[in-house]
Coordinates of C-alpha atoms and ligand atoms in Angstrom, one line a residue:
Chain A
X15 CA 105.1 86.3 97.0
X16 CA 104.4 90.1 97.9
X17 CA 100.6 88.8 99.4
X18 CA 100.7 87.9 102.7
X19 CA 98.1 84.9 103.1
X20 CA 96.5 84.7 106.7
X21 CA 96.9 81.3 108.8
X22 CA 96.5 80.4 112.3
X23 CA 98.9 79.3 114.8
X24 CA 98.4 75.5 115.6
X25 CA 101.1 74.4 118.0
X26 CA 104.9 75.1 118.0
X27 CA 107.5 73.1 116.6
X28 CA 111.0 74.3 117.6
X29 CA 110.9 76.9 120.7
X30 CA 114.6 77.7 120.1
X31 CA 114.9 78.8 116.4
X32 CA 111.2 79.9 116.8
X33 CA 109.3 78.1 114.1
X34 CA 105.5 77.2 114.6
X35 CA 102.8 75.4 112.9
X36 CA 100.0 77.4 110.9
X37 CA 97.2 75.9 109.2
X38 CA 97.2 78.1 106.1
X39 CA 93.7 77.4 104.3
X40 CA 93.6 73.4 105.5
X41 CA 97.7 73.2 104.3
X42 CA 99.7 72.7 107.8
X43 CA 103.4 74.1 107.7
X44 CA 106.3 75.5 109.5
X45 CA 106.3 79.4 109.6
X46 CA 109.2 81.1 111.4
X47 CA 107.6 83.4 114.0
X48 CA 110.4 85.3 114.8
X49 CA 109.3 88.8 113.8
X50 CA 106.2 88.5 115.8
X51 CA 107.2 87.0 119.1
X52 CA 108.0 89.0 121.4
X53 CA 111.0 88.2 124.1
X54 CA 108.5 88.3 127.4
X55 CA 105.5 86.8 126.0
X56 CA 105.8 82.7 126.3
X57 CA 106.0 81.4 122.7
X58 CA 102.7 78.8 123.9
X59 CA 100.5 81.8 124.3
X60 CA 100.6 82.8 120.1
X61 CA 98.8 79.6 119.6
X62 CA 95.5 80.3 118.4
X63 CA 96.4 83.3 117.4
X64 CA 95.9 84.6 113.5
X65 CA 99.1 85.8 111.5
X66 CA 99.7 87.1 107.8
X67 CA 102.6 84.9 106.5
X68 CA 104.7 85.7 103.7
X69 CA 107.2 83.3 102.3
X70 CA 107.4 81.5 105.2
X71 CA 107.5 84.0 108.2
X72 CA 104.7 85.5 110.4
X73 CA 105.1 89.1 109.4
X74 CA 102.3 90.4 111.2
X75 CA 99.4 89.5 114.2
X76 CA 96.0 90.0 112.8
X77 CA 92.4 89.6 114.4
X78 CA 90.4 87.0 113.5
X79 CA 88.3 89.1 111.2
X80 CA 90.6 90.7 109.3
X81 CA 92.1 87.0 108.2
X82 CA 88.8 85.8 107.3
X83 CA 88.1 89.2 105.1
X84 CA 91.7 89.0 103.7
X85 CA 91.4 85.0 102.6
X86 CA 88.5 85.3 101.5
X87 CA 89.9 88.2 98.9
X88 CA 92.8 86.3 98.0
X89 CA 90.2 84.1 97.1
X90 CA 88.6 86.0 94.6
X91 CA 91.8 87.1 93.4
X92 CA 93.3 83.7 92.8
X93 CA 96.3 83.7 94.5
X94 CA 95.1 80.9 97.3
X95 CA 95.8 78.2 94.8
X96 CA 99.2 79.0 94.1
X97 CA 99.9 80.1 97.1
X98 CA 98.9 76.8 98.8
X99 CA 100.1 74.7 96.1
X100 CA 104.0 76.0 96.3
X101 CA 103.4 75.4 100.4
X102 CA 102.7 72.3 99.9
X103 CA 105.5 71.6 97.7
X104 CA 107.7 73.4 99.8
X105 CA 107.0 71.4 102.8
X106 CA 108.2 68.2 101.4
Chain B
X15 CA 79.5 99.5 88.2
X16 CA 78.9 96.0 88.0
X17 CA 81.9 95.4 90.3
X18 CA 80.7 97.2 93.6
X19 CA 78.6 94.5 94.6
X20 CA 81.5 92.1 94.7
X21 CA 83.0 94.3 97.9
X22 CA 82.8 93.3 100.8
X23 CA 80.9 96.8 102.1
X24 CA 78.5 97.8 98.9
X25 CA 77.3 100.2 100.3
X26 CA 80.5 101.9 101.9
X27 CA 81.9 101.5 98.7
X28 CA 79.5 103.5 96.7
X29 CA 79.5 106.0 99.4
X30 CA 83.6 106.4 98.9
X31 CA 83.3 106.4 95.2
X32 CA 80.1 109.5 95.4
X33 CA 82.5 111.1 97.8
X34 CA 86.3 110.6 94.9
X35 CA 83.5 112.0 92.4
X36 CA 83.4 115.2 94.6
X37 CA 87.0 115.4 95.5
X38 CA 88.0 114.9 91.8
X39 CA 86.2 117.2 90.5
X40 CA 87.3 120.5 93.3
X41 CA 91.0 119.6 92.1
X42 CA 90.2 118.8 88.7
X43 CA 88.5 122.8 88.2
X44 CA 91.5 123.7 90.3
X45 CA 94.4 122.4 88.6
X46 CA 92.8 122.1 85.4
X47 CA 94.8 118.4 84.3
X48 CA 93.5 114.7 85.4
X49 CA 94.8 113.8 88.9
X50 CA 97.7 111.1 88.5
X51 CA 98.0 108.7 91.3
X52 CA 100.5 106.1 91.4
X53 CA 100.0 102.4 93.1
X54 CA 104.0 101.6 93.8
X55 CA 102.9 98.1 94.9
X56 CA 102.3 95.1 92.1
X57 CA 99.8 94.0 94.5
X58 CA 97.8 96.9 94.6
X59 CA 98.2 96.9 91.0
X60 CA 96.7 93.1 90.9
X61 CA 93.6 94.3 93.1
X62 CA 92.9 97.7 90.9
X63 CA 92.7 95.1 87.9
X64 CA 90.6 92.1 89.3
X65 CA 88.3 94.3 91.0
X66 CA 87.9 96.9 88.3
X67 CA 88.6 99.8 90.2
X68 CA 90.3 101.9 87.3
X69 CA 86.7 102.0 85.6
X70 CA 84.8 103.1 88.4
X71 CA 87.3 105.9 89.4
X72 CA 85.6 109.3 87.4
X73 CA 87.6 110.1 84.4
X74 CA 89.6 112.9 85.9
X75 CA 91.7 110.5 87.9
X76 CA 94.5 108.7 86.3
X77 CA 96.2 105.9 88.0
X78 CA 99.8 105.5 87.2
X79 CA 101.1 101.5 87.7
X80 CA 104.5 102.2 89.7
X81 CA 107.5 99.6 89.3
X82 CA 106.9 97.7 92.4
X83 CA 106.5 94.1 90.8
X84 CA 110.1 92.6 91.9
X85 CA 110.1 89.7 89.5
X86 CA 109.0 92.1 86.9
X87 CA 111.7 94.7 87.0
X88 CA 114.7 91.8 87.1
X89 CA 117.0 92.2 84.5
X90 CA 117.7 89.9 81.9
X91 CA 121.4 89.9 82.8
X92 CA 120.7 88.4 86.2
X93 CA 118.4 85.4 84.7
X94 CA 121.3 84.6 82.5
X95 CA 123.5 84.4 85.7
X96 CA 121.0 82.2 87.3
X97 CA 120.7 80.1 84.5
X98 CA 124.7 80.2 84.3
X99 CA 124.7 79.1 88.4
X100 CA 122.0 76.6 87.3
X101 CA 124.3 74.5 85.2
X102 CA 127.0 73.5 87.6
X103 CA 126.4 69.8 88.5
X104 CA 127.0 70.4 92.1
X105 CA 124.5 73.3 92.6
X106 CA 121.1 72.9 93.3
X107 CA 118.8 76.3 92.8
X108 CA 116.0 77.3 94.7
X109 CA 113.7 80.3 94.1
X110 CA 109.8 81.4 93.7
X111 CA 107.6 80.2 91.3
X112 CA 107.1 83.7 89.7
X113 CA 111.1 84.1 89.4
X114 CA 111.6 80.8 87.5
X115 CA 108.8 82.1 84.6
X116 CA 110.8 85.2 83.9
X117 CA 112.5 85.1 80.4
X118 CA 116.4 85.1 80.4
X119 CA 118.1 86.1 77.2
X120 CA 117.8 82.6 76.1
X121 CA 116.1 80.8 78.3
X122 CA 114.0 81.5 82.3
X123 CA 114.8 78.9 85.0
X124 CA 111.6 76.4 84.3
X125 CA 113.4 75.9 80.7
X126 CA 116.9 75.6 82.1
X127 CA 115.3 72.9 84.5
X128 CA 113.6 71.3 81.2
X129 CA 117.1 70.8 80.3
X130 CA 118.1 69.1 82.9
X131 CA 119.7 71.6 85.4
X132 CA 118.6 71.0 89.0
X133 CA 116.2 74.4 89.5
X134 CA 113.9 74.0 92.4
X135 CA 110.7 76.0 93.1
X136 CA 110.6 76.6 96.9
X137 CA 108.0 78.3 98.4
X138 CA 110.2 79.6 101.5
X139 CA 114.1 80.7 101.9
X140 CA 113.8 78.1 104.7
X141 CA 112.7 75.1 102.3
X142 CA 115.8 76.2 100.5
X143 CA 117.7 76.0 103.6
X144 CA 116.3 72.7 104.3
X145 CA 117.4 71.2 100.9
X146 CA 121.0 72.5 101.6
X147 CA 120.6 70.2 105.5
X148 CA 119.4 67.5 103.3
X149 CA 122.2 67.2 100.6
X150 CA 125.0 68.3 102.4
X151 CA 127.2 66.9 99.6
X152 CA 125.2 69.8 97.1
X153 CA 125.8 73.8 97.1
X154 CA 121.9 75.2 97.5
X155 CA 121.9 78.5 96.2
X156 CA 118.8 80.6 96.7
X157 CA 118.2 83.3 94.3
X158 CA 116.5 85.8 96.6
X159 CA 114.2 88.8 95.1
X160 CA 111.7 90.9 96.2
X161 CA 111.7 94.9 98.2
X162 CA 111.5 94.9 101.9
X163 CA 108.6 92.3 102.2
X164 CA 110.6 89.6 101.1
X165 CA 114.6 90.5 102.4
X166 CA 114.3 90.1 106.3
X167 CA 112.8 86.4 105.6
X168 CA 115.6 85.7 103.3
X169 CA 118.2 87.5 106.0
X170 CA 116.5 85.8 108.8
X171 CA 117.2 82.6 106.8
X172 CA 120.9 83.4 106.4
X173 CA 121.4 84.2 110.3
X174 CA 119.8 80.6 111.0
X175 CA 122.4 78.8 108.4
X176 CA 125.1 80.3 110.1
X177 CA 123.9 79.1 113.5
X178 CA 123.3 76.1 112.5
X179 CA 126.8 76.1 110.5
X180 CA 125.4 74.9 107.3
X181 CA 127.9 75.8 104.7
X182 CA 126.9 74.6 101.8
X183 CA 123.9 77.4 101.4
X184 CA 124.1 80.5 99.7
X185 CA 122.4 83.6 98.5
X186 CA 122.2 85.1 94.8
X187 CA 120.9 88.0 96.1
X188 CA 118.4 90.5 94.1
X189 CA 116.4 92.3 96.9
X190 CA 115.7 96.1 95.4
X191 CA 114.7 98.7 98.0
X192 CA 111.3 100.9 98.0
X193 CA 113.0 104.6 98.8
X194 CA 115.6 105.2 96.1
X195 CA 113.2 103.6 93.7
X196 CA 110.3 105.9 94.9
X197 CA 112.9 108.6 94.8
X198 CA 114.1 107.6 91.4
X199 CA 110.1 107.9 90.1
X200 CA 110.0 111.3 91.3
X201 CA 113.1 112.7 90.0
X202 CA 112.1 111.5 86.9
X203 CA 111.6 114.1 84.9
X204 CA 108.8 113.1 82.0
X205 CA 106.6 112.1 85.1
X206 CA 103.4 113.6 86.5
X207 CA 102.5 112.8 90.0
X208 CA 99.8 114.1 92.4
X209 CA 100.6 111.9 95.1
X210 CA 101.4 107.9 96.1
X211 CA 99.4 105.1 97.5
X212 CA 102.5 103.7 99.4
X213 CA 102.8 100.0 99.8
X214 CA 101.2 98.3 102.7
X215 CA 103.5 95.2 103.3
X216 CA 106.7 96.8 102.7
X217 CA 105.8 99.6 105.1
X218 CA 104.8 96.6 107.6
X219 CA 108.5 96.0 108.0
X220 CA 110.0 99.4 107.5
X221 CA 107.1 102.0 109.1
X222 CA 106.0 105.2 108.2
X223 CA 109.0 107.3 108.5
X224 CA 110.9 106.5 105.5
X225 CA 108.4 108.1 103.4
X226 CA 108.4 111.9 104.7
X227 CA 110.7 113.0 102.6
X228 CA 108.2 112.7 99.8
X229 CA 105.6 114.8 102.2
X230 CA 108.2 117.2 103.2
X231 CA 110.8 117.3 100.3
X232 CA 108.5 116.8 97.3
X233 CA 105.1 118.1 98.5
X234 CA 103.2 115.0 97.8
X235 CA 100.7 112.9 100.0
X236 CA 101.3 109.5 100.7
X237 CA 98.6 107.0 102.0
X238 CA 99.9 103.7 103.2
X239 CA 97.2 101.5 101.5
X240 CA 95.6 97.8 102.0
X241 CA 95.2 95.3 99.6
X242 CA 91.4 95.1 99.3
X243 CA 89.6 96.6 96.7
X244 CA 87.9 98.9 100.0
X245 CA 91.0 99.5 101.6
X246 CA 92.3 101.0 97.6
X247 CA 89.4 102.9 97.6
X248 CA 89.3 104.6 101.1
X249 CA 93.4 105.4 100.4
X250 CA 92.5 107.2 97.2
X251 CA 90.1 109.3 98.7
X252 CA 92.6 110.2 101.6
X253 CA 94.7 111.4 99.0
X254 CA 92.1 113.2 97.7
X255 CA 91.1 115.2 100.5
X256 CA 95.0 115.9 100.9
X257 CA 95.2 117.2 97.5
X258 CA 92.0 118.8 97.6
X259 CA 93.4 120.9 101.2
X260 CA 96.6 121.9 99.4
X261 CA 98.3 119.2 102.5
X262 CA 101.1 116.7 101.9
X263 CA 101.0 114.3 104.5
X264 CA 101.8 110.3 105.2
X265 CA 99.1 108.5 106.5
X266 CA 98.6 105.1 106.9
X267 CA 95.1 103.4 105.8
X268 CA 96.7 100.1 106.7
X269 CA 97.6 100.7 110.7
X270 CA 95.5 97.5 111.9
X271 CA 98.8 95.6 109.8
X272 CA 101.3 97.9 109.3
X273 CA 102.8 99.6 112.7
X274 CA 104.2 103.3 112.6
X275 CA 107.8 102.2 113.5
X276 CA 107.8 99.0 111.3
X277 CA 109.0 95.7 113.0
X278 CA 112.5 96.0 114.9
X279 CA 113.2 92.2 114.3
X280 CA 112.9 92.2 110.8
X281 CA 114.9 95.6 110.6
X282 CA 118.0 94.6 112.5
X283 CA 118.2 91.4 110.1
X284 CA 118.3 93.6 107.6
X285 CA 120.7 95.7 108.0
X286 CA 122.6 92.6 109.7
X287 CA 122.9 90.6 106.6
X288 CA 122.6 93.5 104.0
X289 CA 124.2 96.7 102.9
X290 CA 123.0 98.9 99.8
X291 CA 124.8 98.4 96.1
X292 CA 126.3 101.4 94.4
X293 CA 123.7 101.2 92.1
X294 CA 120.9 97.8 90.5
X295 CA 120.0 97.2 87.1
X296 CA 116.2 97.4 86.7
X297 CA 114.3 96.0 83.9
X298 CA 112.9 98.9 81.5
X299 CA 114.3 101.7 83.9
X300 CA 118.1 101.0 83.5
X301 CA 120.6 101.8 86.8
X302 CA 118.7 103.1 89.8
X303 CA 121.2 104.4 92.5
X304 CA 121.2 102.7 95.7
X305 CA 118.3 100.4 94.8
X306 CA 119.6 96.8 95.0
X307 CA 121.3 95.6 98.5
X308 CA 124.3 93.2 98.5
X309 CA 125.3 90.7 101.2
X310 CA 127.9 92.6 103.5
X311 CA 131.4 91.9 103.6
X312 CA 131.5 89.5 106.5
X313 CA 128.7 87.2 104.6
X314 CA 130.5 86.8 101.5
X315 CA 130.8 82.7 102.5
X316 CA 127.1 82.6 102.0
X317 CA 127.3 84.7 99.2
X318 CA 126.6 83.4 95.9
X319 CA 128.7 86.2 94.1
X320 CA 131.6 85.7 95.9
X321 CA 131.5 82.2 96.5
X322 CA 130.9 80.9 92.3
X323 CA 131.7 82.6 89.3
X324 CA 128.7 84.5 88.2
X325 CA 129.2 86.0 84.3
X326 CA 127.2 89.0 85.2
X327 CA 126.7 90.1 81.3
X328 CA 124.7 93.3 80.8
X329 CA 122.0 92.0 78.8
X330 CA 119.7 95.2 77.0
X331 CA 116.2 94.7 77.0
X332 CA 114.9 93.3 73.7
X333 CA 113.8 96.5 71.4
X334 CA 110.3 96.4 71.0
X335 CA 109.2 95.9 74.3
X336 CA 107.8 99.5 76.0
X337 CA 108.3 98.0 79.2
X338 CA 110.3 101.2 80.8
X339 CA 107.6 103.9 79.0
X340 CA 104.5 102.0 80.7
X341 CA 106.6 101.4 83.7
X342 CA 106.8 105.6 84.2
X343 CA 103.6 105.9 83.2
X344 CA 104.2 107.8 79.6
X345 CA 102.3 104.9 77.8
X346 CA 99.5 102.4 78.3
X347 CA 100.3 98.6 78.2
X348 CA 97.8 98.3 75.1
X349 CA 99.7 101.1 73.3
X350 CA 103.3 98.8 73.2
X351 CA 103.4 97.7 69.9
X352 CA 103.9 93.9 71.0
X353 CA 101.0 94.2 73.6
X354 CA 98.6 90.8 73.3
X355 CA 100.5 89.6 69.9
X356 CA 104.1 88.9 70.6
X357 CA 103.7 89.7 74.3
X358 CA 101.4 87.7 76.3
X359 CA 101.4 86.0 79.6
X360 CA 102.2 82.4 78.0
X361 CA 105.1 84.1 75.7
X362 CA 106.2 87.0 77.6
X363 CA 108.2 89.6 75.8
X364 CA 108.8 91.9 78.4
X365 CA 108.6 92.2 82.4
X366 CA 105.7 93.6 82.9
X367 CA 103.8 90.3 81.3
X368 CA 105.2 87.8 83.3
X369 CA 103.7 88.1 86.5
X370 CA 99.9 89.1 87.2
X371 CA 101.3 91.7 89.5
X372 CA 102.6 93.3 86.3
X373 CA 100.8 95.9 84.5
X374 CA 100.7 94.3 81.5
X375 CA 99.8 90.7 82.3
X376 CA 97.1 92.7 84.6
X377 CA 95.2 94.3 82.3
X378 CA 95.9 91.3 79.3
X379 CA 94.1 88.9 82.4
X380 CA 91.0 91.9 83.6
X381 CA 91.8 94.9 81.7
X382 CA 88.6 95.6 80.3
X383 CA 90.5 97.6 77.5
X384 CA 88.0 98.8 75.5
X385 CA 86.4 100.4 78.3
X386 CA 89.5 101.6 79.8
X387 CA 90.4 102.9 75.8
X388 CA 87.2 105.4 76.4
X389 CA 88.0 106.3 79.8
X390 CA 91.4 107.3 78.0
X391 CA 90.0 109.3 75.5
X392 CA 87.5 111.1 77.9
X393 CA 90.8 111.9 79.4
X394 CA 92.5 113.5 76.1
X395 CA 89.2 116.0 75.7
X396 CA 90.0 117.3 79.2
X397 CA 91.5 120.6 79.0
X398 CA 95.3 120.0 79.1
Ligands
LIG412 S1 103.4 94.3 76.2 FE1 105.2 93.2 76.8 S2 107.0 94.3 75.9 FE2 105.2 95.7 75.9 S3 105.4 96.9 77.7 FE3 104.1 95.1 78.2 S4 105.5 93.5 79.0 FE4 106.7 95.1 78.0

């Protein structure tokens, strides 16, 4: 829950409540990107881009190697399963 | 130090730990006492345990595991309200996995559900949000927890109900808030503290600035710290070389995540939806001032304590559990009487066992407690 798990923007989903689609380690689900927009930038140009989710929201951008170096500690530390497991559930 | 060769950087790693040695010992000679350190973060406290980090550290440094485990430090009073919330018919609860595992006075969440009460794990406040869209004949009440990390995803949620004009959604909320709980850990009198490694997503959203007081006021460093086992390591040896300079600074190890001014969005949520409680019940630490918020006034329709009657019983913790002593720091998890016989991750006693970001349930999982029992006794021969 306090973990933020890295995912990359897939596409977009709702422009107006801003809510995206991030692949999160293969699992595909809505993340509110809302504290990462920002009001000039077109909401089209974040996709692609890597962010550190937590509960749902983008909280932060991240570069491409930083994600890979953050999931692949979460990996080691076991909190992808459960992590990806409750998304899953979540997203039902 | 079998571990190092699981980091990412080896080498770097060895380099840092050589370089801690040095630093350790200059303020050890100085100040003639171990170095205590506190992690306020139960994820830093995870990553210290998985990765072995307290064995490698030389003996003169003492890491102190700080309260920042939200589902840990929930009250047993506010389970039982949950629970009580739980068994109306018409409501359907919503919350983490982690908060449905922690024990109530009689019972946590996953047995309540057992019973039959409708208790849903959710992974988001949104998915809770989206079960209240899909049942509009229900009332979806999310029980919301966690510090700063957690709360503008939760207020965010609430804004986006009202938009949408969903009534039948509302919040039991239990956010807690970093400062006056750092400021609680420092007033405390039977602690020792050299300095912090402050907590790298709950400084994402609320920046640097909230922590100079403890530069300023109380004289100790701060280092914003990451989660991996380097990023732990480099932040310990910034405070080092603070300590070791006489300085008391914030700095932030974690700038390529966490921005100086925090993020404005997730602020004004906040302080849209929220408004700080006279005082919050923590588990093992009793009534912190100020450290709980509470849904303002003009929310109280999406506010599960004003909308349903909650019993809000004070509930004491049970009396063998040491959660508050190893909580400050005054004892180890191992010396709690209860520690690995009544108390274990499958049969949690206290807090502190129920998630892994708890220090008990930390070191029960990768404590290597025999060799941190040695470390601990090196420790005692110091010069006190
Ligand atoms: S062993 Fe259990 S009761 Fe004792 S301090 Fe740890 S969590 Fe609390």
């Amino acid at each position: 829950m306090c973990l933020g798990i890295p995912g990359k923007i897939v596409s977009i989903e709702d422009a107006d409540n801003l809510v995206g689609i991030v692949d999160v380690g293969g699992v595909k689900r809505a993340v509110n990107l809302s504290c990462i927009a920002q009001e000039q930038t077109p909401l089209d140009s974040y996709i692609g881009g890597w962010v550190l989710v937590h509960v749902g929201f983008a909280m932060s951008l991240i570069d491409e190697n930083e994600a890979q170096a953050t999931l692949a500690v979460l990996k080691e530390l076991g909190e992808m399963q459960e992590e990806l497991q409750a998304m899953q559930t979540g997203a039902q | 130090m079998k571990y190092v060769d699981e980091f990412r950087d080896p080498e770097k790693a060895r380099v840092l730990l050589k370089e801690i040695e040095q630093l350790a010992e200059q303020i050890h000679q100085r100040i003639q006492r171990p170095v205590y350190l506190m992690e306020v973060c139960g994820g830093h406290t995870h990553s210290i345990f998985r990765y072995g980090i307290e064995t490698m550290l030389p003996a003169c440094i003492e890491l102190i595991h700080g309260p920042g485990c939200p589902v840990c430090v929930l009250p047993m009073g506010r389970v039982d309200d949950c629970v009580a919330l739980a068994q109306d018919s018409k409501v359907i609860l919503t919350t983490f996995g982690d908060a449905m595992r922690v024990p109530g006075s009689k019972k946590s969440l996953l047995a309540a559900k057992a019973e039959g009460c409708d208790v849903r794990m959710v992974y988001s406040p949104m998915d809770a949000l989206g079960l209240a869209r899909k049942n509009p004949d229900r009332e979806v009440i999310f029980f919301g927890l966690g510090f700063e990390t957690t709360m503008p995803s939760t207020a965010l949620t609430l804004l986006q109900a009202r938009r949408e004009g969903i009534t039948n959604f509302s919040l039991f909320c239990n956010h807690i808030t970093i400062i006056p709980t750092i400021k609680a850990v420092l007033d405390s009198p039977d602690l020792k503290l050299d300095g912090f490694l402050g907590p790298g997503h709950v400084s994402m959203v609320i920046g640097n600035a909230p922590y100079q007081f403890i530069a300023e006021h109380y004289k100790k460093p701060v280092v914003i710290a990451g989660f991996e086992p380097l990023d732990i390591l480099q932040s310990i040896w910034m405070l080092l070389k603070q300590l070791a300079a006489k300085e008391s600074k914030v700095e932030n190890q974690y700038s390529r995540v966490v921005p100086d001014k925090g993020n404005r969005v997730a602020l004004d949520a906040i302080s849209e939806v929220f408004e700080l409680r006279e005082f919050f019940e923590w588990r093992g630490l009793g009534s912190i001032d100020h450290s709980g918020v509470k849904m303002k006034q003009s929310w109280a329709d999406y506010d599960a304590e004003a909308k349903f009657v909650v019993p809000a019983i004070k509930i004491a913790d049970p009396k063998s559990c040491q959660c508050g002593e190893v909580l400050k720091g005054a004892i180890k998890p191992w010396d709690c009487k209860v520690f690995g016989r009544a108390c274990t991750p499958e049969t949690p006693l206290g807090a502190l066992m129920v998630s892994s970001e708890g220090a008990c349930a930390a070191y029960y999982q990768y404590g290597d407690v025999e060799k941190l029992e040695q470390h601990r006794i090196s420790l005692q021969e110091l010069p006190a």
